[in-house]
Each structure stands twice: as C-alpha cells, then as structure tokens.
Short mmCIF file of C-alpha atoms in Angstrom, two decimals:
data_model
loop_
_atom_site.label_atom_id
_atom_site.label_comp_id
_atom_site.label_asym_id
_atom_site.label_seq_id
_atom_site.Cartn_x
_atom_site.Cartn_y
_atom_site.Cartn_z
CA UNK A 75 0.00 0.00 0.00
CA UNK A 76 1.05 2.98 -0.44
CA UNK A 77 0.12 6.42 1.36
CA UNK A 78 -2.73 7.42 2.33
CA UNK A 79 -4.43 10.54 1.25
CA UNK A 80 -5.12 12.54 3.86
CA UNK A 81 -6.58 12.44 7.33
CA UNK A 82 -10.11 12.15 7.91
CA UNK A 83 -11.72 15.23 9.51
CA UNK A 84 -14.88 17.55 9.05
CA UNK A 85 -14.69 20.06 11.54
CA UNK A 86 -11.25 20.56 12.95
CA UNK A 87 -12.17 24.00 14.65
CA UNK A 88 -15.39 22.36 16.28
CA UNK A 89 -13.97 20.28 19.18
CA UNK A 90 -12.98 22.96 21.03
CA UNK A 91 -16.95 24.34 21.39
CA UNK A 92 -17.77 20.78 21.90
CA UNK A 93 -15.18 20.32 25.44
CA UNK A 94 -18.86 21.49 27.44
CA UNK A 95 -20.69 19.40 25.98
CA UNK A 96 -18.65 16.54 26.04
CA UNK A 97 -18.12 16.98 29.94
CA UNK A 98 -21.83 17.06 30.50
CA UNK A 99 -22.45 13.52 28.04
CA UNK A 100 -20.22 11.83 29.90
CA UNK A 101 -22.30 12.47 33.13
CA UNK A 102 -25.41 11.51 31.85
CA UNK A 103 -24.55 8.96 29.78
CA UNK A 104 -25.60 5.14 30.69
CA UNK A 105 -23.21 3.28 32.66
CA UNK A 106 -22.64 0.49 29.57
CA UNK A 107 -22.28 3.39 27.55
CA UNK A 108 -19.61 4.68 29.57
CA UNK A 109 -18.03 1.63 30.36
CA UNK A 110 -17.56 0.84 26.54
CA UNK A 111 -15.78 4.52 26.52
CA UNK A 112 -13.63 3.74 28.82
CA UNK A 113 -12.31 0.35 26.88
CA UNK A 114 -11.59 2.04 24.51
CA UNK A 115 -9.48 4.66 25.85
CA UNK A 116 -8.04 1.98 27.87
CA UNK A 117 -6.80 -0.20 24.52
CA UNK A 118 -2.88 -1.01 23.76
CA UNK A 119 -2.12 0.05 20.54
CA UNK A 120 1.05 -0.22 18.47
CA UNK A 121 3.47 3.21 18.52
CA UNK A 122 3.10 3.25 14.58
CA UNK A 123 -0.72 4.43 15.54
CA UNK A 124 -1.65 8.12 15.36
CA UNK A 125 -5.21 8.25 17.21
CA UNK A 126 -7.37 10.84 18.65
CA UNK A 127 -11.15 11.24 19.57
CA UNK A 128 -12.88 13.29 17.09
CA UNK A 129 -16.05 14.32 16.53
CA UNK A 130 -18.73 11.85 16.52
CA UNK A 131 -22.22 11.52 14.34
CA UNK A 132 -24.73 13.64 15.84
CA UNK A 133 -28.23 11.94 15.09
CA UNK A 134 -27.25 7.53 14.54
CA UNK A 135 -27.85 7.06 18.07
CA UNK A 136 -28.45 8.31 21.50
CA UNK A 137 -24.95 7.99 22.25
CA UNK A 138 -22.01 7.70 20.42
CA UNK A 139 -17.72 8.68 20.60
CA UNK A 140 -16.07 8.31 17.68
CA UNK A 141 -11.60 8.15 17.20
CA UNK A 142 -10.05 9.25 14.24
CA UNK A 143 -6.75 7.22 13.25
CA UNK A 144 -3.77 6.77 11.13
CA UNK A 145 -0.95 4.49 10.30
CA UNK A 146 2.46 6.44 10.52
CA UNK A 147 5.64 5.30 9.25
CA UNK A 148 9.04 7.90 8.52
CA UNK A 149 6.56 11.00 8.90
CA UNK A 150 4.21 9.25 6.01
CA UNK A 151 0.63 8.59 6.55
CA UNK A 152 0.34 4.72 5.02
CA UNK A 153 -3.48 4.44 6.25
CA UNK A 154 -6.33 6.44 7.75
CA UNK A 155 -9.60 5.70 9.34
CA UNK A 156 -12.59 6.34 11.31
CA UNK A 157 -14.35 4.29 14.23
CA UNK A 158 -17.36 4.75 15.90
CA UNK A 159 -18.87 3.27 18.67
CA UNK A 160 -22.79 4.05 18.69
CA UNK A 161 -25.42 2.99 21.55
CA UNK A 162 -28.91 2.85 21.63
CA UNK A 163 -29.92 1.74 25.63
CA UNK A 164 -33.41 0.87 24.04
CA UNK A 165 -31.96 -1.43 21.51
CA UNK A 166 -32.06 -1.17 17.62
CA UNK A 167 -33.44 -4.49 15.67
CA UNK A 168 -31.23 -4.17 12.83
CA UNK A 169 -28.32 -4.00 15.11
CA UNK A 170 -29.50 -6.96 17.11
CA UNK A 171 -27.80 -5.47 20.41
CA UNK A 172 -27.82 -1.92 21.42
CA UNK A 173 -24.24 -1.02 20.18
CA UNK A 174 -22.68 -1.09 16.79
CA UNK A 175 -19.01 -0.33 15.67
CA UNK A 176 -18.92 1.60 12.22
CA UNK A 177 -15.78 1.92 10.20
CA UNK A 178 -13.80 3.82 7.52
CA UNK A 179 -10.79 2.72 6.50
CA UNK A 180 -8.78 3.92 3.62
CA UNK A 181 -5.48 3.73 1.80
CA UNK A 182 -3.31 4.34 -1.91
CA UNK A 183 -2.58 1.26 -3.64
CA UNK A 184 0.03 -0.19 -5.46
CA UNK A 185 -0.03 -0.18 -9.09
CA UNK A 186 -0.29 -3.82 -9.30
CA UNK A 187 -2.58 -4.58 -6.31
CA UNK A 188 -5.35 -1.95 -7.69
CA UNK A 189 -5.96 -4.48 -10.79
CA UNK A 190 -6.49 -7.40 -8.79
CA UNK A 191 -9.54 -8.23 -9.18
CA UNK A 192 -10.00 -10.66 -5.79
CA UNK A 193 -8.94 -7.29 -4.02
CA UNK A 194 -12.61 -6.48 -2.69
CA UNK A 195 -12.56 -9.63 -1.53
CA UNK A 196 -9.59 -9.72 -0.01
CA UNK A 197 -9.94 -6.42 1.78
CA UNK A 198 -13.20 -7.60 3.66
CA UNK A 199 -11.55 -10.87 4.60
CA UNK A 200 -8.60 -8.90 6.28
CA UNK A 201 -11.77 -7.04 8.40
CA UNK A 202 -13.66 -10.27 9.14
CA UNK A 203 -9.88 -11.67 10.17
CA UNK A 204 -8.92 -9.49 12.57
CA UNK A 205 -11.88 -9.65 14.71
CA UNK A 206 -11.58 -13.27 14.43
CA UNK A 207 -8.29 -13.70 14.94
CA UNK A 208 -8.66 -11.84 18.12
CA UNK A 209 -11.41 -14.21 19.38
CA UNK A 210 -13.86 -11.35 19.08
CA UNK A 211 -17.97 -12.50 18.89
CA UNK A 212 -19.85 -9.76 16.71
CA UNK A 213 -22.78 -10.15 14.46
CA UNK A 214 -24.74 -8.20 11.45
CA UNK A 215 -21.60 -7.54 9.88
CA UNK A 216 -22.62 -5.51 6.56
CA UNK A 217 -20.45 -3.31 4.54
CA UNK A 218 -18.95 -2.03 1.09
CA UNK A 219 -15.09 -2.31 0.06
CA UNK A 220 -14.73 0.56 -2.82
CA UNK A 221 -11.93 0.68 -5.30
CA UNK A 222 -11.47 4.27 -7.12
CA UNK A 223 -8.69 5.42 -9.57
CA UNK A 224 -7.69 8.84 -10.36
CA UNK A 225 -6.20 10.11 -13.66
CA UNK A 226 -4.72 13.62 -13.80
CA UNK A 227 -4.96 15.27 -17.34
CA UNK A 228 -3.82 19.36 -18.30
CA UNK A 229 -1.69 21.24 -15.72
CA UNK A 230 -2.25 18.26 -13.81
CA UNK A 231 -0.56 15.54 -16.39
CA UNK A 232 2.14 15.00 -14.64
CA UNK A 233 0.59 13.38 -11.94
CA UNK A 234 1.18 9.63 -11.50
CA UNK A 235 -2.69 7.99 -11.92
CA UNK A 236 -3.38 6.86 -8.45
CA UNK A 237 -5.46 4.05 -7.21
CA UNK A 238 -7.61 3.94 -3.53
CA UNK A 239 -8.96 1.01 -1.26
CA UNK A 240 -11.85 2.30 0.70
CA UNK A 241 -13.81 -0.30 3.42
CA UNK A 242 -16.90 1.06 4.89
CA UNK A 243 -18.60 -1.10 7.45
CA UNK A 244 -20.13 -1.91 10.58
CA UNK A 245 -20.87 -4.93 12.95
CA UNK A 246 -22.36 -5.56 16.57
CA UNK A 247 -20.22 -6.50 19.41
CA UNK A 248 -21.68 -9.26 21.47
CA UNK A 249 -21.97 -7.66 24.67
CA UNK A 250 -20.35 -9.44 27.88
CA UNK A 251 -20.62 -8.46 31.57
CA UNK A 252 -23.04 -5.73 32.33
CA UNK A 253 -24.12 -5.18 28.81
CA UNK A 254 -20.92 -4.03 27.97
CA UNK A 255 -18.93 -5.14 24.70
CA UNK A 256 -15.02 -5.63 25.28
CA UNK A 257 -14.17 -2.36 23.13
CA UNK A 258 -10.79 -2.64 23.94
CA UNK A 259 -10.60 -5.42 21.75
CA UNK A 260 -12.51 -4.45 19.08
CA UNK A 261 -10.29 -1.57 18.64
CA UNK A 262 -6.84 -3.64 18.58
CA UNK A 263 -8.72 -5.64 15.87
CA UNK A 264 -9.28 -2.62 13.83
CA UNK A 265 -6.20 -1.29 14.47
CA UNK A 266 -4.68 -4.76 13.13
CA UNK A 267 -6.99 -4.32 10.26
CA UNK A 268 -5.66 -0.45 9.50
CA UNK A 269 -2.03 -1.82 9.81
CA UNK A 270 -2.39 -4.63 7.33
CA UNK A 271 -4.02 -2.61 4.70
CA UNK A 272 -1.60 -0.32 5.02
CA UNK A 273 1.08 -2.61 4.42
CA UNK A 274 2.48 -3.35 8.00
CA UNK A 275 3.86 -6.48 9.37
CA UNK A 276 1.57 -8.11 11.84
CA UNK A 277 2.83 -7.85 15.83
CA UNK A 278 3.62 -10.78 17.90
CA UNK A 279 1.35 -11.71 20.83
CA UNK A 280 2.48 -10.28 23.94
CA UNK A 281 4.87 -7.14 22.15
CA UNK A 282 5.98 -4.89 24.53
CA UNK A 283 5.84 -1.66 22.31
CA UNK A 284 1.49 -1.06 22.56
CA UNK A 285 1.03 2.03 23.95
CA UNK A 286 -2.52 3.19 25.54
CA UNK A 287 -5.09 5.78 24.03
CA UNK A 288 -4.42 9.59 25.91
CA UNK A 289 -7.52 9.60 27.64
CA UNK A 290 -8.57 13.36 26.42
CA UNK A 291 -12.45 13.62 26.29
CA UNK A 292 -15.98 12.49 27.55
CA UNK A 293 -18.39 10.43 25.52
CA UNK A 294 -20.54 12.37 23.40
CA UNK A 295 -24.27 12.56 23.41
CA UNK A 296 -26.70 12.83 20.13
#
C-alpha cells in the first residue's frame, strides 16, 4: 500500500466548542455506555498508531464517541480511518444489540494490487480476520469495500494515476458483563486491520511496544 491521502476530519475548529458538551455527556450517559468509553481509551495500541477522539455523528444514536486514526511510518501517513462506537440503551433491531461499531478505513494502492480483481474480496476478509483472529464474537456484519482510480490530465498531467482502497462497514459486538462489549478489543482488531491494509507487518502476541489511548475527552451525546 502505499500512502494514504489525507486524514479524515470535518470540523477541525469544532472540538474545542464541543469540550462542554462533552463533559456534561459523559455524566449523563448510561453506565454500559460509559463503560464501553472507557475500553476504549483503555486499549494497547502499536506506537506506529496516530489516534485521537474526534467528533462523533450527531443523530445515529443516543450515544455515540467516535476516534479518528492513522498508520504512521518515517513521517508518512500509510493508512487512515474512522471508528465509531454508537449505543442505543433501548436497543435497535437491525443492530440486534444496542451497540454497533462503524468503520472507515482507507489507503493508496500499489499499481499492481489496484488491478487485482480478488482485491474487494480480499480487503473484507482482512476485516472479518482481525476480529476473528482476536477471538472477538460480533454479528450483522454488513459493509462495502470501494476501489477508485484517479487520472490527472492538463496542468495536472504530470501526476502519476493513483489508485484507492476504501472499506466502509459496521458490525455488533456481542456484549459481555453488564451489557458491555469488550471495546478494547474491538479496537486492537481494527487497528490490526488499518495496519495490514496499510502494508504493516503483523505484531507478535504479547509485544511490549502497545502504547494506551491519551484519555482526552468524555463520551458524546446525540
């Protein structure tokens, strides 16, 4: 893979007016709710991991947090994405729980990888993987893998043509004690996902080099 575009963001100046808010959501909020926050702040990640909260959607759920995340290696972004965690105390039937992970992962391609044509395939298999391999329960899995090109034509000929991998998706943790998924491991599973599309060696069991998520902000409320 090669690097990624850009980091995902839509309202870099808004966090700041949201601190307030935040601080009051994560009062209110219900105890499984917060709980499942607080996994996921908790979560060992590897140090080539750039990851922040962010802003979350405003109107999928009662509650939701959301972390924004890329794959850094020599100052170069190899991989970006987006999780969210959403919760709905009241439960949501196509969910079949009342929380659901949703996911945008993106990187550049390789020349030769972006005409393979098992590479859709491929890509959700590497999703489906990681949770597994991580002895993760989840169900309703849906989602889309998207392969675009770009070609660059007048003052922009010079351009190399450049080729994207783009997974959207979402699934429902099984939920354990208390109602509460283990979001801790959900994330490392992503995480594993976001490093193998973006071209990174896997990490042994047990590595020493995870770091923990900077526990910054409150959960945020709809």
């Amino acid at each position: 893979m090669a690097a990624a575009q850009g980091r995902l963001s839509d309202g870099a100046g808004g966090m700041d007016d949201a601190k307030e808010e935040d601080r009051n959501a994560a009062e209110t909020a219900p105890l499984p709710f917060r709980a499942a926050v607080d996994g996921l702040r908790a979560a060992r990640l590897r140090p080539d991991i750039e990851i922040d909260p962010t802003r979350p959607p405003q109107r999928l759920a009662p509650y939701s947090y959301a972390l924004e995340a890329a794959v850094v290696a020599d100052d170069e972004d190899l991989a970006d994405g987006r999780l969210v965690l959403l919760h709905d105390p009241a439960g949501h039937d196509a969910w079949q729980g009342s929380f659901r992970l949703v996911t945008l992962v993106r990187a550049e391609l390789e020349p030769e990888m972006a005409t393979d044509p098992l590479l859709p395939e491929v890509c959700w298999s590497w999703l489906t993987g990681a949770l597994q391999a991580r002895g993760l329960s989840y169900g309703e899995a849906s989602g889309t893998v998207t392969r675009a090109s770009s070609h660059y034509f007048g003052g922009l000929a010079e351009r190399p043509a450049a080729s994207q991998i783009e997974i959207r998706a979402s699934w429902t943790p099984r939920e354990g004690l208390g109602g509460v998924p283990d979001t801790a491991a959900h994330l490392a599973g992503w995480c594993d996902l976001l490093c193998q599309i973006a071209g990174l060696p896997p990490v042994p069991p047990g590595d020493a080099s995870v770091v923990t998520l900077p526990q910054r902000r409150g959960p945020q409320s709809r």
